[in-house]
GROMACS .gro file of C-alpha atoms in nm:
model
  438
    1MET     CA    1  -1.047   2.757  -1.547
    2THR     CA    2  -0.954   2.961  -1.260
    3ASP     CA    3  -1.074   3.010  -0.906
    4GLY     CA    4  -1.210   3.343  -0.981
    5HIS     CA    5  -1.125   3.479  -0.646
    6GLU     CA    6  -0.853   3.717  -0.512
    7GLY     CA    7  -0.694   3.855  -0.183
    8ILE     CA    8  -0.709   3.545   0.097
    9CYS     CA    9  -0.676   3.238  -0.090
   10CYS     CA   10  -0.918   2.979  -0.098
   11GLY     CA   11  -1.077   3.005   0.273
   12GLY     CA   12  -0.699   2.989   0.413
   13ASP     CA   13  -0.829   3.203   0.731
   14THR     CA   14  -1.159   2.973   0.783
   15THR     CA   15  -0.966   2.649   0.827
   16THR     CA   16  -0.952   2.502   1.160
   17SER     CA   17  -0.705   2.323   1.325
   18THR     CA   18  -0.565   2.220   1.691
   19VAL     CA   19  -0.369   2.558   1.697
   20SER     CA   20  -0.567   2.831   1.520
   21ARG     CA   21  -0.442   3.061   1.285
   22ARG     CA   22  -0.511   3.381   1.521
   23THR     CA   23  -0.297   3.191   1.769
   24VAL     CA   24  -0.006   3.120   1.501
   25LEU     CA   25   0.004   3.510   1.452
   26ARG     CA   26  -0.014   3.553   1.790
   27ALA     CA   27   0.271   3.325   1.855
   28ALA     CA   28   0.483   3.556   1.578
   29VAL     CA   29   0.433   3.857   1.784
   30LEU     CA   30   0.535   3.691   2.097
   31GLY     CA   31   0.817   3.549   1.923
   32ALA     CA   32   0.954   3.250   1.723
   33GLY     CA   33   0.918   2.896   1.838
   34ALA     CA   34   0.662   2.986   2.081
   35ILE     CA   35   0.298   2.970   2.068
   36SER     CA   36   0.021   3.073   2.310
   37ALA     CA   37  -0.225   2.813   2.427
   38GLY     CA   38  -0.482   2.898   2.720
   39GLY     CA   39  -0.244   3.207   2.772
   40LEU     CA   40   0.024   3.002   2.835
   41MET     CA   41   0.348   3.012   2.623
   42VAL     CA   42   0.460   2.668   2.490
   43PRO     CA   43   0.715   2.577   2.281
   44GLU     CA   44   0.613   2.558   1.913
   45ALA     CA   45   0.693   2.165   1.780
   46ALA     CA   46   0.969   2.112   1.555
   47GLU     CA   47   0.871   2.106   1.192
   48ALA     CA   48   0.929   1.773   1.024
   49ALA     CA   49   0.860   1.652   0.661
   50PRO     CA   50   0.595   1.398   0.634
   51ALA     CA   51   0.588   1.229   0.322
   52ILE     CA   52   0.400   1.388   0.001
   53TYR     CA   53   0.347   1.306  -0.353
   54ASN     CA   54   0.178   1.418  -0.648
   55PRO     CA   55  -0.163   1.253  -0.714
   56PHE     CA   56  -0.235   1.465  -1.002
   57SER     CA   57   0.054   1.483  -1.233
   58ALA     CA   58  -0.168   1.311  -1.515
   59TYR     CA   59  -0.381   1.648  -1.535
   60PRO     CA   60  -0.265   1.994  -1.692
   61ILE     CA   61  -0.165   2.274  -1.461
   62THR     CA   62  -0.431   2.543  -1.566
   63ASP     CA   63  -0.309   2.804  -1.312
   64THR     CA   64   0.003   2.803  -1.127
   65TRP     CA   65   0.154   2.930  -0.798
   66GLU     CA   66   0.303   3.240  -0.933
   67GLY     CA   67  -0.036   3.300  -1.122
   68HIS     CA   68  -0.251   3.292  -0.799
   69LEU     CA   69  -0.008   3.518  -0.649
   70SER     CA   70   0.018   3.785  -0.943
   71ARG     CA   71  -0.360   3.832  -0.884
   72GLY     CA   72  -0.315   3.892  -0.489
   73SER     CA   73  -0.402   3.527  -0.399
   74ARG     CA   74  -0.201   3.331  -0.133
   75GLY     CA   75  -0.104   3.079  -0.354
   76GLY     CA   76  -0.231   2.758  -0.510
   77ILE     CA   77  -0.195   2.536  -0.826
   78ASP     CA   78  -0.494   2.454  -1.039
   79PHE     CA   79  -0.527   2.122  -1.196
   80GLY     CA   80  -0.746   2.090  -1.527
   81MET     CA   81  -1.033   1.795  -1.459
   82GLY     CA   82  -1.384   1.688  -1.504
   83VAL     CA   83  -1.637   1.731  -1.202
   84GLY     CA   84  -1.651   1.398  -1.020
   85THR     CA   85  -1.296   1.301  -1.069
   86ALA     CA   86  -1.180   1.105  -0.774
   87LEU     CA   87  -0.903   1.302  -0.543
   88PRO     CA   88  -0.655   1.078  -0.371
   89ALA     CA   89  -0.451   1.181  -0.060
   90CYS     CA   90  -0.145   1.324  -0.139
   91GLY     CA   91  -0.013   1.150   0.206
   92ALA     CA   92  -0.114   1.020   0.521
   93GLY     CA   93  -0.315   1.192   0.786
   94THR     CA   94  -0.691   1.259   0.894
   95ILE     CA   95  -0.971   1.422   0.717
   96GLN     CA   96  -1.126   1.773   0.813
   97ASN     CA   97  -1.434   1.858   0.559
   98ILE     CA   98  -1.537   2.237   0.528
   99PRO     CA   99  -1.854   2.285   0.345
  100ASN     CA  100  -1.880   2.612   0.153
  101ASN     CA  101  -1.581   2.757   0.258
  102GLY     CA  102  -1.637   3.084   0.141
  103SER     CA  103  -1.479   3.149  -0.223
  104ALA     CA  104  -1.302   2.803  -0.189
  105GLY     CA  105  -1.640   2.619  -0.200
  106ASN     CA  106  -1.625   2.252  -0.015
  107THR     CA  107  -1.299   2.228   0.087
  108VAL     CA  108  -1.107   1.903   0.242
  109THR     CA  109  -0.810   1.924   0.448
  110ILE     CA  110  -0.557   1.605   0.526
  111HIS     CA  111  -0.387   1.696   0.865
  112HIS     CA  112  -0.041   1.550   0.793
  113ALA     CA  113   0.202   1.481   1.065
  114ASP     CA  114   0.388   1.773   1.255
  115GLY     CA  115   0.131   2.025   1.180
  116TYR     CA  116   0.131   2.005   0.792
  117ARG     CA  117  -0.183   2.036   0.607
  118SER     CA  118  -0.328   1.990   0.247
  119GLN     CA  119  -0.607   2.136   0.149
  120TYR     CA  120  -0.826   2.046  -0.181
  121LEU     CA  121  -1.076   2.313  -0.294
  122HIS     CA  122  -1.414   2.323  -0.498
  123LEU     CA  123  -1.534   1.964  -0.424
  124SER     CA  124  -1.866   1.829  -0.560
  125GLN     CA  125  -1.845   1.549  -0.306
  126PHE     CA  126  -1.698   1.480   0.025
  127VAL     CA  127  -1.648   1.095   0.062
  128LEU     CA  128  -1.519   1.031   0.431
  129ALA     CA  129  -1.624   1.154   0.758
  130ASN     CA  130  -1.444   1.404   0.977
  131GLY     CA  131  -1.171   1.243   1.158
  132ALA     CA  132  -1.109   0.953   0.922
  133SER     CA  133  -0.782   0.814   0.920
  134VAL     CA  134  -0.611   0.796   0.558
  135GLY     CA  135  -0.303   0.671   0.372
  136ALA     CA  136  -0.139   0.811   0.029
  137GLY     CA  137  -0.386   0.727  -0.229
  138THR     CA  138  -0.734   0.705  -0.035
  139ILE     CA  139  -0.989   0.878  -0.234
  140VAL     CA  140  -1.089   1.188  -0.017
  141GLY     CA  141  -1.356   1.346  -0.215
  142ARG     CA  142  -1.428   1.423  -0.595
  143SER     CA  143  -1.346   1.741  -0.778
  144GLY     CA  144  -1.607   1.981  -0.871
  145GLY     CA  145  -1.530   2.372  -0.971
  146ALA     CA  146  -1.838   2.418  -1.232
  147ALA     CA  147  -1.954   2.799  -1.215
  148GLY     CA  148  -2.216   2.843  -0.982
  149ALA     CA  149  -2.287   2.452  -0.873
  150PRO     CA  150  -2.307   2.363  -0.504
  151GLY     CA  151  -1.966   2.365  -0.327
  152SER     CA  152  -1.786   2.552  -0.631
  153GLY     CA  153  -1.729   2.874  -0.413
  154SER     CA  154  -1.627   3.131  -0.666
  155SER     CA  155  -1.481   2.893  -0.949
  156THR     CA  156  -1.509   2.956  -1.280
  157GLY     CA  157  -1.502   2.611  -1.425
  158PRO     CA  158  -1.432   2.243  -1.324
  159HIS     CA  159  -1.080   2.238  -1.192
  160LEU     CA  160  -0.911   2.121  -0.847
  161HIS     CA  161  -0.719   2.380  -0.665
  162TRP     CA  162  -0.438   2.212  -0.454
  163HIS     CA  163  -0.234   2.399  -0.149
  164MET     CA  164  -0.036   2.322   0.142
  165ILE     CA  165   0.002   2.488   0.468
  166ASN     CA  166   0.327   2.487   0.693
  167PRO     CA  167   0.314   2.436   1.090
  168SER     CA  168   0.345   2.843   1.101
  169GLY     CA  169   0.008   2.867   0.918
  170ALA     CA  170   0.176   2.976   0.591
  171LEU     CA  171   0.027   2.844   0.243
  172ILE     CA  172   0.322   2.656   0.044
  173SER     CA  173   0.355   2.535  -0.288
  174PRO     CA  174   0.278   2.142  -0.279
  175LEU     CA  175   0.494   2.097  -0.586
  176VAL     CA  176   0.786   2.277  -0.403
  177TYR     CA  177   0.740   2.083  -0.105
  178ILE     CA  178   0.796   1.736  -0.270
  179GLN     CA  179   1.127   1.914  -0.454
  180GLN     CA  180   1.267   1.990  -0.108
  181ASN     CA  181   1.176   1.672   0.010
  182PRO     CA  182   1.246   1.423  -0.242
  183ALA     CA  183   1.332   1.122  -0.059
  184ASP     CA  184   1.197   0.809  -0.175
  185GLN     CA  185   0.814   0.891  -0.103
  186PRO     CA  186   0.506   0.681  -0.240
  187ARG     CA  187   0.398   0.823  -0.594
  188GLN     CA  188   0.072   0.691  -0.751
  189VAL     CA  189   0.166   0.434  -1.009
  190TYR     CA  190   0.039   0.523  -1.387
  191GLU     CA  191   0.007   0.278  -1.677
  192ALA     CA  192   0.058   0.365  -2.046
  193ALA     CA  193   0.003   0.130  -2.341
  194SER     CA  194   0.178   0.147  -2.698
  195ASN     CA  195  -0.122   0.092  -2.855
  196ALA     CA  196  -0.281   0.426  -2.662
  197GLY     CA  197   0.015   0.606  -2.793
  198TRP     CA  198   0.162   0.591  -2.421
  199ARG     CA  199  -0.156   0.776  -2.278
  200ALA     CA  200  -0.072   0.739  -1.919
  201LEU     CA  201  -0.350   0.669  -1.679
  202PRO     CA  202  -0.374   0.675  -1.321
  203VAL     CA  203  -0.399   0.338  -1.157
  204SER     CA  204  -0.681   0.382  -0.922
  205GLY     CA  205  -0.943   0.152  -0.780
  206SER     CA  206  -1.262   0.196  -0.564
  207ALA     CA  207  -1.020   0.182  -0.231
  208GLY     CA  208  -0.809   0.446  -0.361
  209ALA     CA  209  -0.484   0.489  -0.565
  210VAL     CA  210  -0.179   0.223  -0.608
  211THR     CA  211   0.118   0.389  -0.479
  212GLY     CA  212   0.459   0.287  -0.398
  213THR     CA  213   0.845   0.373  -0.446
  214ALA     CA  214   0.892   0.075  -0.685
  215ALA     CA  215   0.661  -0.122  -0.922
  216ALA     CA  216   0.709  -0.467  -1.059
  217ALA     CA  217   0.459  -0.632  -1.320
  218ILE     CA  218   0.368  -0.944  -1.457
  219THR     CA  219   0.091  -1.098  -1.641
  220LEU     CA  220  -0.150  -1.372  -1.538
  221GLY     CA  221  -0.332  -1.522  -1.824
  222THR     CA  222  -0.491  -1.180  -1.950
  223THR     CA  223  -0.479  -1.027  -1.623
  224LYS     CA  224  -0.212  -0.752  -1.527
  225ILE     CA  225  -0.065  -0.778  -1.191
  226LEU     CA  226   0.130  -0.502  -1.029
  227TYR     CA  227   0.376  -0.525  -0.718
  228THR     CA  228   0.448  -0.236  -0.529
  229LEU     CA  229   0.680  -0.117  -0.242
  230ASN     CA  230   0.508   0.123  -0.008
  231GLY     CA  231   0.688   0.183   0.352
  232GLY     CA  232   0.859  -0.143   0.312
  233ARG     CA  233   0.550  -0.336   0.273
  234ILE     CA  234   0.472  -0.524  -0.067
  235HIS     CA  235   0.130  -0.489  -0.213
  236GLU     CA  236  -0.027  -0.656  -0.499
  237ALA     CA  237  -0.303  -0.537  -0.744
  238ALA     CA  238  -0.462  -0.683  -1.055
  239SER     CA  239  -0.650  -0.530  -1.313
  240ASN     CA  240  -0.942  -0.773  -1.297
  241ALA     CA  241  -1.029  -0.668  -0.954
  242GLY     CA  242  -1.039  -0.286  -1.045
  243TRP     CA  243  -0.664  -0.287  -0.913
  244THR     CA  244  -0.765  -0.289  -0.543
  245ASN     CA  245  -0.443  -0.291  -0.361
  246LEU     CA  246  -0.367  -0.582  -0.120
  247TRP     CA  247  -0.088  -0.610   0.126
  248THR     CA  248   0.079  -0.940   0.071
  249GLY     CA  249   0.226  -0.985   0.416
  250ILE     CA  250   0.575  -0.904   0.292
  251HIS     CA  251   0.742  -0.659   0.477
  252GLY     CA  252   1.080  -0.541   0.576
  253ALA     CA  253   1.180  -0.467   0.222
  254GLN     CA  254   1.439  -0.209   0.142
  255GLY     CA  255   1.517   0.085  -0.112
  256THR     CA  256   1.390   0.027  -0.437
  257ALA     CA  257   1.461  -0.320  -0.541
  258LEU     CA  258   1.158  -0.506  -0.652
  259ALA     CA  259   1.125  -0.796  -0.919
  260ALA     CA  260   0.843  -1.056  -0.996
  261ILE     CA  261   0.776  -1.319  -1.215
  262ASN     CA  262   0.501  -1.582  -1.327
  263LEU     CA  263   0.618  -1.943  -1.317
  264ASP     CA  264   0.355  -2.210  -1.421
  265GLY     CA  265   0.090  -1.979  -1.259
  266VAL     CA  266   0.295  -1.901  -0.878
  267LYS     CA  267   0.330  -1.529  -0.862
  268LEU     CA  268   0.687  -1.486  -0.720
  269VAL     CA  269   0.783  -1.174  -0.561
  270TYR     CA  270   1.171  -1.060  -0.510
  271ASN     CA  271   1.296  -0.804  -0.283
  272VAL     CA  272   1.601  -0.726  -0.074
  273VAL     CA  273   1.627  -0.714   0.317
  274ASP     CA  274   1.956  -0.637   0.493
  275GLY     CA  275   2.166  -0.706   0.162
  276TYR     CA  276   1.992  -1.026   0.118
  277VAL     CA  277   1.743  -1.112  -0.190
  278HIS     CA  278   1.458  -1.277  -0.054
  279GLU     CA  279   1.196  -1.485  -0.237
  280ALA     CA  280   0.834  -1.475  -0.162
  281ALA     CA  281   0.545  -1.681  -0.339
  282SER     CA  282   0.187  -1.705  -0.391
  283ASN     CA  283   0.155  -2.062  -0.304
  284ASN     CA  284   0.349  -2.038   0.033
  285GLY     CA  285   0.141  -1.751   0.145
  286TRP     CA  286   0.389  -1.514   0.056
  287ARG     CA  287   0.628  -1.603   0.344
  288ASN     CA  288   0.930  -1.390   0.274
  289LEU     CA  289   1.253  -1.635   0.255
  290ASN     CA  290   1.595  -1.531   0.246
  291THR     CA  291   1.753  -1.694  -0.062
  292GLY     CA  292   2.120  -1.662   0.066
  293ILE     CA  293   2.246  -1.429  -0.187
  294GLY     CA  294   2.378  -1.182  -0.010
  295GLY     CA  295   2.584  -0.815  -0.045
  296ALA     CA  296   2.312  -0.701  -0.291
  297ASP     CA  297   2.272  -0.316  -0.326
  298SER     CA  298   1.895  -0.258  -0.247
  299SER     CA  299   1.843  -0.027  -0.581
  300SER     CA  300   1.793  -0.289  -0.819
  301ILE     CA  301   1.724  -0.659  -0.889
  302SER     CA  302   1.574  -0.871  -1.204
  303VAL     CA  303   1.451  -1.209  -1.227
  304ILE     CA  304   1.392  -1.403  -1.523
  305VAL     CA  305   1.301  -1.768  -1.599
  306LEU     CA  306   1.464  -2.014  -1.861
  307ASN     CA  307   1.352  -2.387  -1.896
  308GLY     CA  308   1.179  -2.393  -1.524
  309VAL     CA  309   1.511  -2.236  -1.365
  310LYS     CA  310   1.463  -1.928  -1.193
  311TYR     CA  311   1.774  -1.671  -1.250
  312ILE     CA  312   1.807  -1.361  -1.010
  313TYR     CA  313   2.035  -1.072  -1.111
  314SER     CA  314   2.174  -0.815  -0.877
  315ILE     CA  315   2.444  -0.580  -0.800
  316VAL     CA  316   2.707  -0.676  -0.551
  317GLY     CA  317   2.999  -0.445  -0.543
  318GLY     CA  318   2.929  -0.272  -0.851
  319TYR     CA  319   2.908  -0.576  -1.064
  320ILE     CA  320   2.585  -0.782  -1.194
  321HIS     CA  321   2.566  -1.142  -1.022
  322GLU     CA  322   2.401  -1.417  -1.115
  323ALA     CA  323   2.248  -1.668  -0.912
  324HIS     CA  324   1.964  -1.935  -0.985
  325SER     CA  325   1.723  -2.200  -0.837
  326ALA     CA  326   1.898  -2.478  -0.988
  327ASN     CA  327   2.238  -2.384  -0.805
  328ALA     CA  328   2.075  -2.353  -0.484
  329TRP     CA  329   2.144  -1.976  -0.537
  330ARG     CA  330   2.492  -1.967  -0.551
  331ASN     CA  331   2.592  -1.615  -0.652
  332LEU     CA  332   2.829  -1.570  -0.933
  333ASN     CA  333   2.975  -1.231  -1.077
  334THR     CA  334   2.906  -1.216  -1.437
  335GLY     CA  335   3.187  -0.927  -1.482
  336VAL     CA  336   2.953  -0.680  -1.591
  337PRO     CA  337   2.982  -0.370  -1.395
  338ALA     CA  338   2.641  -0.173  -1.320
  339SER     CA  339   2.448   0.044  -1.089
  340ALA     CA  340   2.107  -0.125  -1.214
  341VAL     CA  341   1.993  -0.440  -1.423
  342ALA     CA  342   1.738  -0.578  -1.633
  343ALA     CA  343   1.725  -0.919  -1.752
  344ILE     CA  344   1.548  -1.069  -2.050
  345THR     CA  345   1.522  -1.391  -2.266
  346VAL     CA  346   1.517  -1.460  -2.622
  347GLY     CA  347   1.517  -1.814  -2.738
  348GLY     CA  348   1.774  -1.975  -2.511
  349THR     CA  349   2.004  -1.673  -2.433
  350LYS     CA  350   1.987  -1.461  -2.125
  351ILE     CA  351   2.041  -1.097  -2.193
  352LEU     CA  352   2.149  -0.866  -1.939
  353TYR     CA  353   2.102  -0.466  -1.941
  354ALA     CA  354   2.345  -0.269  -1.719
  355LEU     CA  355   2.345   0.080  -1.641
  356ASN     CA  356   2.658   0.233  -1.557
  357GLY     CA  357   2.764   0.617  -1.556
  358GLY     CA  358   2.446   0.714  -1.758
  359ARG     CA  359   2.492   0.470  -2.037
  360ILE     CA  360   2.293   0.141  -2.090
  361TYR     CA  361   2.470  -0.183  -2.201
  362GLU     CA  362   2.377  -0.479  -2.326
  363ALA     CA  363   2.539  -0.843  -2.257
  364ALA     CA  364   2.432  -1.175  -2.360
  365SER     CA  365   2.555  -1.538  -2.191
  366ASN     CA  366   2.599  -1.707  -2.518
  367ALA     CA  367   2.851  -1.437  -2.581
  368GLY     CA  368   3.058  -1.514  -2.246
  369TRP     CA  369   2.842  -1.185  -2.119
  370ALA     CA  370   3.060  -0.979  -2.311
  371ASN     CA  371   2.968  -0.606  -2.253
  372LEU     CA  372   2.854  -0.369  -2.542
  373TRP     CA  373   2.744  -0.021  -2.523
  374THR     CA  374   2.386   0.013  -2.699
  375GLY     CA  375   2.446   0.393  -2.761
  376ILE     CA  376   2.160   0.472  -2.533
  377PHE     CA  377   2.289   0.780  -2.271
  378GLY     CA  378   2.145   1.005  -2.019
  379ALA     CA  379   1.976   0.761  -1.807
  380GLN     CA  380   1.961   0.858  -1.470
  381GLY     CA  381   1.886   0.703  -1.127
  382THR     CA  382   1.861   0.328  -1.104
  383SER     CA  383   1.575   0.275  -1.281
  384LEU     CA  384   1.614   0.001  -1.587
  385ALA     CA  385   1.347  -0.231  -1.748
  386ALA     CA  386   1.340  -0.463  -2.034
  387LEU     CA  387   1.090  -0.628  -2.247
  388ASN     CA  388   1.096  -0.897  -2.544
  389VAL     CA  389   0.799  -0.844  -2.786
  390ASN     CA  390   0.792  -1.099  -3.064
  391GLY     CA  391   1.175  -1.097  -3.083
  392VAL     CA  392   1.250  -0.730  -3.042
  393LYS     CA  393   1.449  -0.645  -2.723
  394HIS     CA  394   1.277  -0.324  -2.559
  395ILE     CA  395   1.480  -0.120  -2.298
  396TYR     CA  396   1.320   0.110  -2.050
  397ASN     CA  397   1.518   0.409  -1.883
  398VAL     CA  398   1.432   0.750  -1.707
  399VAL     CA  399   1.592   1.076  -1.864
  400ASP     CA  400   1.500   1.390  -1.709
  401GLY     CA  401   1.178   1.239  -1.504
  402TRP     CA  402   1.059   1.086  -1.832
  403VAL     CA  403   1.064   0.711  -1.895
  404HIS     CA  404   1.222   0.658  -2.243
  405GLU     CA  405   1.207   0.349  -2.489
  406ALA     CA  406   1.486   0.202  -2.724
  407ALA     CA  407   1.408  -0.125  -2.925
  408SER     CA  408   1.693  -0.320  -3.114
  409ASN     CA  409   1.497  -0.284  -3.393
  410ASN     CA  410   1.546   0.073  -3.439
  411GLY     CA  411   1.917   0.079  -3.356
  412TRP     CA  412   1.873   0.138  -2.992
  413ARG     CA  413   1.744   0.484  -3.058
  414ASN     CA  414   1.646   0.663  -2.707
  415LEU     CA  415   1.281   0.807  -2.753
  416ASN     CA  416   1.087   0.991  -2.501
  417SER     CA  417   0.730   0.781  -2.442
  418GLY     CA  418   0.571   1.094  -2.265
  419VAL     CA  419   0.524   0.880  -1.972
  420ARG     CA  420   0.645   1.072  -1.665
  421GLY     CA  421   0.808   0.890  -1.360
  422ALA     CA  422   1.112   0.838  -1.141
  423ARG     CA  423   1.102   0.449  -1.209
  424ALA     CA  424   0.966   0.210  -1.462
  425ALA     CA  425   0.828  -0.137  -1.484
  426THR     CA  426   0.710  -0.315  -1.767
  427LEU     CA  427   0.501  -0.590  -1.943
  428GLY     CA  428   0.379  -0.728  -2.262
  429LEU     CA  429   0.037  -0.839  -2.315
  430ASP     CA  430  -0.118  -0.992  -2.654
  431GLY     CA  431   0.185  -0.806  -2.829
  432VAL     CA  432   0.098  -0.443  -2.637
  433LYS     CA  433   0.389  -0.289  -2.452
  434HIS     CA  434   0.295  -0.158  -2.121
  435ILE     CA  435   0.449   0.103  -1.894
  436TYR     CA  436   0.427   0.155  -1.524
  437ALA     CA  437   0.555   0.431  -1.392
  438VAL     CA  438   0.597   0.573  -1.040
   0.00000   0.00000   0.00000
């Protein structure tokens, strides 16, 4: 389905802001870097790059930016989705609702920092008041686009049209913007399960989407628990609460190092602050405590429990180190080189997976941590997760933006799960493998 309009796309000229489009155009005539306000020449604010993510990556693109331009439109990206789909904010800002915005129909504008705006078109419903402050993932409206329906404008079928506007008033592609500003920005978490053919679904609740730059997953009974890292703060969301995102009170976490375990019903979270691994527990009100493990890289940590003892694995100086609660967290070099680590237990054996130069290696405590190449290569970044399901060891890594799975019972053959993401976390529940990707 398409927008069904040509020429000026999606009400771009009808959108209001603190500085009008006419003023911006006049500034272009007066000279670069200047804006006329009330007849006075004032310098234009420096352009920054607010954090944006793509909340719609699970939906098919039904019309590209180039497709819009080829029809004479000023640009946009269309995502196919049913009427009434909840629309998360792609970034923080304030809301402006524009009812019946010409061919664009009902339009919600998110005013980000430094003059950037995002617009969602053809909405069937606004859900927030003008001026409401939102964070990334907050639901700002519901999709529409059914031909002839109220708020659809000139749309010919259900879909969402998304574009951004830069501080100069020009429409820009959100996907290009995200590529050009690739710093770790919050992204929506997706869940995929092996018994659903790894069909990835957005993890969203009534309060908005669960977002983060990293995720860790555990089970508590039959409840799936997610921990996400967002702006240095660690949040918890649970499947039995509709994934409502709650701040644990833990802040100051850095990088993408995040791990969690369930120990006798107590939920424990591990993160890195200023090179030290910290532990926080649900039974201490999530008070973040320095374990004393220093020199840790802030990109990857892992934790397991064996016979009631907590073991932490971190990267220090390019090598995996082990520390455990029974030795007062004394940090020991395993001799296994790595840029990322994941750990599991198989019986009484501790198993480490190390990412080194795009290759994934396995080392086991009962083999003196002898490092063996699994045959898996091409892994990128520092995303690495592992899972033991009924004695079968599973590894999850990221290759070209897709989460891949390899298992010990298939000779570690690396297979694309079909789940997109930059980082992955995993858990097993009743024999079903779950991937969480951000």
